[in-house]
């Protein structure tokens, strides 16, 4: 992903670099809803090492304003960790991040994006719907922890 300005004032969207990871982890504690088993340094390091373009950041005036993980496994396009800092919400950050993620997916040959959204997170559900996504009630997520 090329570093780009999105045309909305001073918003900069770019792929994360290894030196961003501590800031991203701290950011998620403030801006993300809920936590993930992979929200640790080694988990995010593995992500960036395996797919350096997957973790996308939005910055405004040099300050981290939002993140999204745009993971592509060669078959499906998965979106995780769309998070916008409370001070930057309703200012186009989420839309810019999703546009960058969707552009990435199209370049990689992806056909459909899917997002994991907590049932209780009504704000996120509204944002995803506004971006053109819809829940698929015929599917359930099944999980099995592989480590303790």
mmCIF file with all atom_site columns, N, CA, C and O in Angstrom, residues 50-85:
data_model
loop_
_atom_site.group_PDB
_atom_site.id
_atom_site.type_symbol
_atom_site.label_atom_id
_atom_site.label_alt_id
_atom_site.label_comp_id
_atom_site.label_asym_id
_atom_site.label_entity_id
_atom_site.label_seq_id
_atom_site.pdbx_PDB_ins_code
_atom_site.Cartn_x
_atom_site.Cartn_y
_atom_site.Cartn_z
_atom_site.occupancy
_atom_site.B_iso_or_equiv
_atom_site.pdbx_formal_charge
_atom_site.auth_seq_id
_atom_site.auth_comp_id
_atom_site.auth_asym_id
_atom_site.auth_atom_id
_atom_site.pdbx_PDB_model_num
ATOM 1   N N  . UNK A 1 50 ? 3.943   -11.600 8.488  1.00 0.00 ? 50 UNK A N  1
ATOM 2   C CA . UNK A 1 50 ? 3.332   -12.459 7.465  1.00 0.00 ? 50 UNK A CA 1
ATOM 3   C C  . UNK A 1 50 ? 2.742   -11.652 6.320  1.00 0.00 ? 50 UNK A C  1
ATOM 4   O O  . UNK A 1 50 ? 2.816   -12.034 5.159  1.00 0.00 ? 50 UNK A O  1
ATOM 5   N N  . UNK A 1 51 ? 2.121   -10.522 6.640  1.00 0.00 ? 51 UNK A N  1
ATOM 6   C CA . UNK A 1 51 ? 1.466   -9.698  5.620  1.00 0.00 ? 51 UNK A CA 1
ATOM 7   C C  . UNK A 1 51 ? 1.663   -8.221  5.982  1.00 0.00 ? 51 UNK A C  1
ATOM 8   O O  . UNK A 1 51 ? 0.835   -7.629  6.670  1.00 0.00 ? 51 UNK A O  1
ATOM 9   N N  . UNK A 1 52 ? 2.767   -7.637  5.533  1.00 0.00 ? 52 UNK A N  1
ATOM 10  C CA . UNK A 1 52 ? 3.118   -6.273  5.945  1.00 0.00 ? 52 UNK A CA 1
ATOM 11  C C  . UNK A 1 52 ? 2.098   -5.201  5.575  1.00 0.00 ? 52 UNK A C  1
ATOM 12  O O  . UNK A 1 52 ? 2.140   -4.109  6.136  1.00 0.00 ? 52 UNK A O  1
ATOM 13  N N  . UNK A 1 53 ? 1.198   -5.483  4.659  1.00 0.00 ? 53 UNK A N  1
ATOM 14  C CA . UNK A 1 53 ? 0.204   -4.487  4.240  1.00 0.00 ? 53 UNK A CA 1
ATOM 15  C C  . UNK A 1 53 ? -1.144  -4.652  4.940  1.00 0.00 ? 53 UNK A C  1
ATOM 16  O O  . UNK A 1 53 ? -2.056  -3.856  4.705  1.00 0.00 ? 53 UNK A O  1
ATOM 17  N N  . UNK A 1 54 ? -1.296  -5.657  5.777  1.00 0.00 ? 54 UNK A N  1
ATOM 18  C CA . UNK A 1 54 ? -2.611  -5.969  6.352  1.00 0.00 ? 54 UNK A CA 1
ATOM 19  C C  . UNK A 1 54 ? -3.069  -4.987  7.423  1.00 0.00 ? 54 UNK A C  1
ATOM 20  O O  . UNK A 1 54 ? -4.260  -4.691  7.514  1.00 0.00 ? 54 UNK A O  1
ATOM 21  N N  . UNK A 1 55 ? -2.170  -4.493  8.235  1.00 0.00 ? 55 UNK A N  1
ATOM 22  C CA . UNK A 1 55 ? -2.541  -3.569  9.308  1.00 0.00 ? 55 UNK A CA 1
ATOM 23  C C  . UNK A 1 55 ? -2.434  -2.151  8.763  1.00 0.00 ? 55 UNK A C  1
ATOM 24  O O  . UNK A 1 55 ? -1.347  -1.669  8.462  1.00 0.00 ? 55 UNK A O  1
ATOM 25  N N  . UNK A 1 56 ? -3.583  -1.511  8.617  1.00 0.00 ? 56 UNK A N  1
ATOM 26  C CA . UNK A 1 56 ? -3.660  -0.180  8.011  1.00 0.00 ? 56 UNK A CA 1
ATOM 27  C C  . UNK A 1 56 ? -3.951  0.841   9.104  1.00 0.00 ? 56 UNK A C  1
ATOM 28  O O  . UNK A 1 56 ? -4.839  0.643   9.937  1.00 0.00 ? 56 UNK A O  1
ATOM 29  N N  . UNK A 1 57 ? -3.202  1.926   9.073  1.00 0.00 ? 57 UNK A N  1
ATOM 30  C CA . UNK A 1 57 ? -3.338  2.993   10.064 1.00 0.00 ? 57 UNK A CA 1
ATOM 31  C C  . UNK A 1 57 ? -3.830  4.272   9.405  1.00 0.00 ? 57 UNK A C  1
ATOM 32  O O  . UNK A 1 57 ? -3.513  4.545   8.248  1.00 0.00 ? 57 UNK A O  1
ATOM 33  N N  . UNK A 1 58 ? -4.583  5.051   10.160 1.00 0.00 ? 58 UNK A N  1
ATOM 34  C CA . UNK A 1 58 ? -4.954  6.411   9.763  1.00 0.00 ? 58 UNK A CA 1
ATOM 35  C C  . UNK A 1 58 ? -4.384  7.344   10.817 1.00 0.00 ? 58 UNK A C  1
ATOM 36  O O  . UNK A 1 58 ? -4.541  7.112   12.018 1.00 0.00 ? 58 UNK A O  1
ATOM 37  N N  . UNK A 1 59 ? -3.722  8.386   10.352 1.00 0.00 ? 59 UNK A N  1
ATOM 38  C CA . UNK A 1 59 ? -3.127  9.373   11.254 1.00 0.00 ? 59 UNK A CA 1
ATOM 39  C C  . UNK A 1 59 ? -3.626  10.756  10.875 1.00 0.00 ? 59 UNK A C  1
ATOM 40  O O  . UNK A 1 59 ? -3.781  11.069  9.696  1.00 0.00 ? 59 UNK A O  1
ATOM 41  N N  . UNK A 1 60 ? -3.840  11.551  11.880 1.00 0.00 ? 60 UNK A N  1
ATOM 42  C CA . UNK A 1 60 ? -4.209  12.948  11.663 1.00 0.00 ? 60 UNK A CA 1
ATOM 43  C C  . UNK A 1 60 ? -3.230  13.792  12.476 1.00 0.00 ? 60 UNK A C  1
ATOM 44  O O  . UNK A 1 60 ? -3.090  13.587  13.674 1.00 0.00 ? 60 UNK A O  1
ATOM 45  N N  . UNK A 1 61 ? -2.550  14.679  11.795 1.00 0.00 ? 61 UNK A N  1
ATOM 46  C CA . UNK A 1 61 ? -1.524  15.515  12.431 1.00 0.00 ? 61 UNK A CA 1
ATOM 47  C C  . UNK A 1 61 ? -0.489  14.670  13.162 1.00 0.00 ? 61 UNK A C  1
ATOM 48  O O  . UNK A 1 61 ? -0.047  15.017  14.254 1.00 0.00 ? 61 UNK A O  1
ATOM 49  N N  . UNK A 1 62 ? -0.143  13.525  12.576 1.00 0.00 ? 62 UNK A N  1
ATOM 50  C CA . UNK A 1 62 ? 0.868   12.655  13.162 1.00 0.00 ? 62 UNK A CA 1
ATOM 51  C C  . UNK A 1 62 ? 0.382   11.813  14.327 1.00 0.00 ? 62 UNK A C  1
ATOM 52  O O  . UNK A 1 62 ? 1.162   11.085  14.935 1.00 0.00 ? 62 UNK A O  1
ATOM 53  N N  . UNK A 1 63 ? -0.893  11.887  14.659 1.00 0.00 ? 63 UNK A N  1
ATOM 54  C CA . UNK A 1 63 ? -1.462  11.151  15.788 1.00 0.00 ? 63 UNK A CA 1
ATOM 55  C C  . UNK A 1 63 ? -2.314  10.009  15.237 1.00 0.00 ? 63 UNK A C  1
ATOM 56  O O  . UNK A 1 63 ? -3.121  10.205  14.315 1.00 0.00 ? 63 UNK A O  1
ATOM 57  N N  . UNK A 1 64 ? -2.159  8.826   15.812 1.00 0.00 ? 64 UNK A N  1
ATOM 58  C CA . UNK A 1 64 ? -2.936  7.670   15.390 1.00 0.00 ? 64 UNK A CA 1
ATOM 59  C C  . UNK A 1 64 ? -4.416  7.926   15.656 1.00 0.00 ? 64 UNK A C  1
ATOM 60  O O  . UNK A 1 64 ? -4.817  8.178   16.786 1.00 0.00 ? 64 UNK A O  1
ATOM 61  N N  . UNK A 1 65 ? -5.217  7.885   14.588 1.00 0.00 ? 65 UNK A N  1
ATOM 62  C CA . UNK A 1 65 ? -6.648  8.162   14.696 1.00 0.00 ? 65 UNK A CA 1
ATOM 63  C C  . UNK A 1 65 ? -7.499  6.923   14.463 1.00 0.00 ? 65 UNK A C  1
ATOM 64  O O  . UNK A 1 65 ? -8.645  6.874   14.907 1.00 0.00 ? 65 UNK A O  1
ATOM 65  N N  . UNK A 1 66 ? -6.948  5.907   13.760 1.00 0.00 ? 66 UNK A N  1
ATOM 66  C CA . UNK A 1 66 ? -7.732  4.720   13.483 1.00 0.00 ? 66 UNK A CA 1
ATOM 67  C C  . UNK A 1 66 ? -6.904  3.592   12.919 1.00 0.00 ? 66 UNK A C  1
ATOM 68  O O  . UNK A 1 66 ? -5.787  3.804   12.442 1.00 0.00 ? 66 UNK A O  1
ATOM 69  N N  . UNK A 1 67 ? -7.471  2.388   12.996 1.00 0.00 ? 67 UNK A N  1
ATOM 70  C CA . UNK A 1 67 ? -6.817  1.189   12.473 1.00 0.00 ? 67 UNK A CA 1
ATOM 71  C C  . UNK A 1 67 ? -7.852  0.272   11.837 1.00 0.00 ? 67 UNK A C  1
ATOM 72  O O  . UNK A 1 67 ? -9.037  0.325   12.180 1.00 0.00 ? 67 UNK A O  1
ATOM 73  N N  . UNK A 1 68 ? -7.381  -0.564  10.954 1.00 0.00 ? 68 UNK A N  1
ATOM 74  C CA . UNK A 1 68 ? -8.157  -1.700  10.470 1.00 0.00 ? 68 UNK A CA 1
ATOM 75  C C  . UNK A 1 68 ? -7.166  -2.763  10.031 1.00 0.00 ? 68 UNK A C  1
ATOM 76  O O  . UNK A 1 68 ? -6.082  -2.448  9.539  1.00 0.00 ? 68 UNK A O  1
ATOM 77  N N  . UNK A 1 69 ? -7.522  -4.012  10.255 1.00 0.00 ? 69 UNK A N  1
ATOM 78  C CA . UNK A 1 69 ? -6.748  -5.123  9.723  1.00 0.00 ? 69 UNK A CA 1
ATOM 79  C C  . UNK A 1 69 ? -7.520  -5.649  8.522  1.00 0.00 ? 69 UNK A C  1
ATOM 80  O O  . UNK A 1 69 ? -8.696  -6.007  8.637  1.00 0.00 ? 69 UNK A O  1
ATOM 81  N N  . UNK A 1 70 ? -6.857  -5.652  7.367  1.00 0.00 ? 70 UNK A N  1
ATOM 82  C CA . UNK A 1 70 ? -7.447  -6.122  6.115  1.00 0.00 ? 70 UNK A CA 1
ATOM 83  C C  . UNK A 1 70 ? -6.708  -7.392  5.716  1.00 0.00 ? 70 UNK A C  1
ATOM 84  O O  . UNK A 1 70 ? -5.733  -7.351  4.978  1.00 0.00 ? 70 UNK A O  1
ATOM 85  N N  . UNK A 1 71 ? -7.173  -8.517  6.247  1.00 0.00 ? 71 UNK A N  1
ATOM 86  C CA . UNK A 1 71 ? -6.505  -9.785  6.010  1.00 0.00 ? 71 UNK A CA 1
ATOM 87  C C  . UNK A 1 71 ? -7.063  -10.513 4.802  1.00 0.00 ? 71 UNK A C  1
ATOM 88  O O  . UNK A 1 71 ? -8.281  -10.619 4.640  1.00 0.00 ? 71 UNK A O  1
ATOM 89  N N  . UNK A 1 72 ? -6.173  -10.982 3.939  1.00 0.00 ? 72 UNK A N  1
ATOM 90  C CA . UNK A 1 72 ? -6.584  -11.745 2.758  1.00 0.00 ? 72 UNK A CA 1
ATOM 91  C C  . UNK A 1 72 ? -5.802  -13.044 2.753  1.00 0.00 ? 72 UNK A C  1
ATOM 92  O O  . UNK A 1 72 ? -4.572  -13.046 2.791  1.00 0.00 ? 72 UNK A O  1
ATOM 93  N N  . UNK A 1 73 ? -6.517  -14.159 2.711  1.00 0.00 ? 73 UNK A N  1
ATOM 94  C CA . UNK A 1 73 ? -5.858  -15.462 2.772  1.00 0.00 ? 73 UNK A CA 1
ATOM 95  C C  . UNK A 1 73 ? -5.726  -16.114 1.405  1.00 0.00 ? 73 UNK A C  1
ATOM 96  O O  . UNK A 1 73 ? -5.407  -17.295 1.300  1.00 0.00 ? 73 UNK A O  1
ATOM 97  N N  . UNK A 1 74 ? -5.988  -15.346 0.351  1.00 0.00 ? 74 UNK A N  1
ATOM 98  C CA . UNK A 1 74 ? -5.950  -15.885 -0.994 1.00 0.00 ? 74 UNK A CA 1
ATOM 99  C C  . UNK A 1 74 ? -7.322  -16.284 -1.501 1.00 0.00 ? 74 UNK A C  1
ATOM 100 O O  . UNK A 1 74 ? -7.510  -16.530 -2.689 1.00 0.00 ? 74 UNK A O  1
ATOM 101 N N  . UNK A 1 75 ? -8.288  -16.320 -0.590 1.00 0.00 ? 75 UNK A N  1
ATOM 102 C CA . UNK A 1 75 ? -9.635  -16.727 -0.951 1.00 0.00 ? 75 UNK A CA 1
ATOM 103 C C  . UNK A 1 75 ? -10.674 -15.755 -0.408 1.00 0.00 ? 75 UNK A C  1
ATOM 104 O O  . UNK A 1 75 ? -11.591 -15.344 -1.095 1.00 0.00 ? 75 UNK A O  1
ATOM 105 N N  . UNK A 1 76 ? -10.520 -15.364 0.850  1.00 0.00 ? 76 UNK A N  1
ATOM 106 C CA . UNK A 1 76 ? -11.496 -14.491 1.493  1.00 0.00 ? 76 UNK A CA 1
ATOM 107 C C  . UNK A 1 76 ? -10.835 -13.233 2.035  1.00 0.00 ? 76 UNK A C  1
ATOM 108 O O  . UNK A 1 76 ? -9.675  -13.243 2.402  1.00 0.00 ? 76 UNK A O  1
ATOM 109 N N  . UNK A 1 77 ? -11.632 -12.196 2.105  1.00 0.00 ? 77 UNK A N  1
ATOM 110 C CA . UNK A 1 77 ? -11.191 -10.892 2.600  1.00 0.00 ? 77 UNK A CA 1
ATOM 111 C C  . UNK A 1 77 ? -11.833 -10.659 3.970  1.00 0.00 ? 77 UNK A C  1
ATOM 112 O O  . UNK A 1 77 ? -13.051 -10.560 4.066  1.00 0.00 ? 77 UNK A O  1
ATOM 113 N N  . UNK A 1 78 ? -11.002 -10.572 4.992  1.00 0.00 ? 78 UNK A N  1
ATOM 114 C CA . UNK A 1 78 ? -11.502 -10.424 6.358  1.00 0.00 ? 78 UNK A CA 1
ATOM 115 C C  . UNK A 1 78 ? -11.067 -9.089  6.947  1.00 0.00 ? 78 UNK A C  1
ATOM 116 O O  . UNK A 1 78 ? -9.901  -8.711  6.841  1.00 0.00 ? 78 UNK A O  1
ATOM 117 N N  . UNK A 1 79 ? -12.003 -8.430  7.605  1.00 0.00 ? 79 UNK A N  1
ATOM 118 C CA . UNK A 1 79 ? -11.734 -7.152  8.259  1.00 0.00 ? 79 UNK A CA 1
ATOM 119 C C  . UNK A 1 79 ? -11.849 -7.311  9.763  1.00 0.00 ? 79 UNK A C  1
ATOM 120 O O  . UNK A 1 79 ? -12.834 -7.868  10.264 1.00 0.00 ? 79 UNK A O  1
ATOM 121 N N  . UNK A 1 80 ? -10.836 -6.831  10.440 1.00 0.00 ? 80 UNK A N  1
ATOM 122 C CA . UNK A 1 80 ? -10.776 -6.907  11.899 1.00 0.00 ? 80 UNK A CA 1
ATOM 123 C C  . UNK A 1 80 ? -10.277 -5.573  12.437 1.00 0.00 ? 80 UNK A C  1
ATOM 124 O O  . UNK A 1 80 ? -9.589  -4.822  11.756 1.00 0.00 ? 80 UNK A O  1
ATOM 125 N N  . UNK A 1 81 ? -10.563 -5.326  13.663 1.00 0.00 ? 81 UNK A N  1
ATOM 126 C CA . UNK A 1 81 ? -9.987  -4.218  14.415 1.00 0.00 ? 81 UNK A CA 1
ATOM 127 C C  . UNK A 1 81 ? -10.155 -2.859  13.751 1.00 0.00 ? 81 UNK A C  1
ATOM 128 O O  . UNK A 1 81 ? -9.264  -2.027  13.791 1.00 0.00 ? 81 UNK A O  1
ATOM 129 N N  . UNK A 1 82 ? -11.354 -2.647  13.146 1.00 0.00 ? 82 UNK A N  1
ATOM 130 C CA . UNK A 1 82 ? -11.681 -1.287  12.727 1.00 0.00 ? 82 UNK A CA 1
ATOM 131 C C  . UNK A 1 82 ? -11.945 -0.517  14.017 1.00 0.00 ? 82 UNK A C  1
ATOM 132 O O  . UNK A 1 82 ? -12.902 -0.813  14.733 1.00 0.00 ? 82 UNK A O  1
ATOM 133 N N  . UNK A 1 83 ? -11.071 0.402   14.301 1.00 0.00 ? 83 UNK A N  1
ATOM 134 C CA . UNK A 1 83 ? -11.186 1.172   15.537 1.00 0.00 ? 83 UNK A CA 1
ATOM 135 C C  . UNK A 1 83 ? -10.816 2.621   15.232 1.00 0.00 ? 83 UNK A C  1
ATOM 136 O O  . UNK A 1 83 ? -9.820  2.881   14.550 1.00 0.00 ? 83 UNK A O  1
ATOM 137 N N  . UNK A 1 84 ? -11.627 3.531   15.725 1.00 0.00 ? 84 UNK A N  1
ATOM 138 C CA . UNK A 1 84 ? -11.366 4.957   15.558 1.00 0.00 ? 84 UNK A CA 1
ATOM 139 C C  . UNK A 1 84 ? -11.361 5.584   16.939 1.00 0.00 ? 84 UNK A C  1
ATOM 140 O O  . UNK A 1 84 ? -12.251 5.333   17.762 1.00 0.00 ? 84 UNK A O  1
ATOM 141 N N  . UNK A 1 85 ? -10.335 6.379   17.196 1.00 0.00 ? 85 UNK A N  1
ATOM 142 C CA . UNK A 1 85 ? -10.229 7.044   18.498 1.00 0.00 ? 85 UNK A CA 1
ATOM 143 C C  . UNK A 1 85 ? -11.472 7.901   18.727 1.00 0.00 ? 85 UNK A C  1
ATOM 144 O O  . UNK A 1 85 ? -11.965 8.567   17.800 1.00 0.00 ? 85 UNK A O  1
#
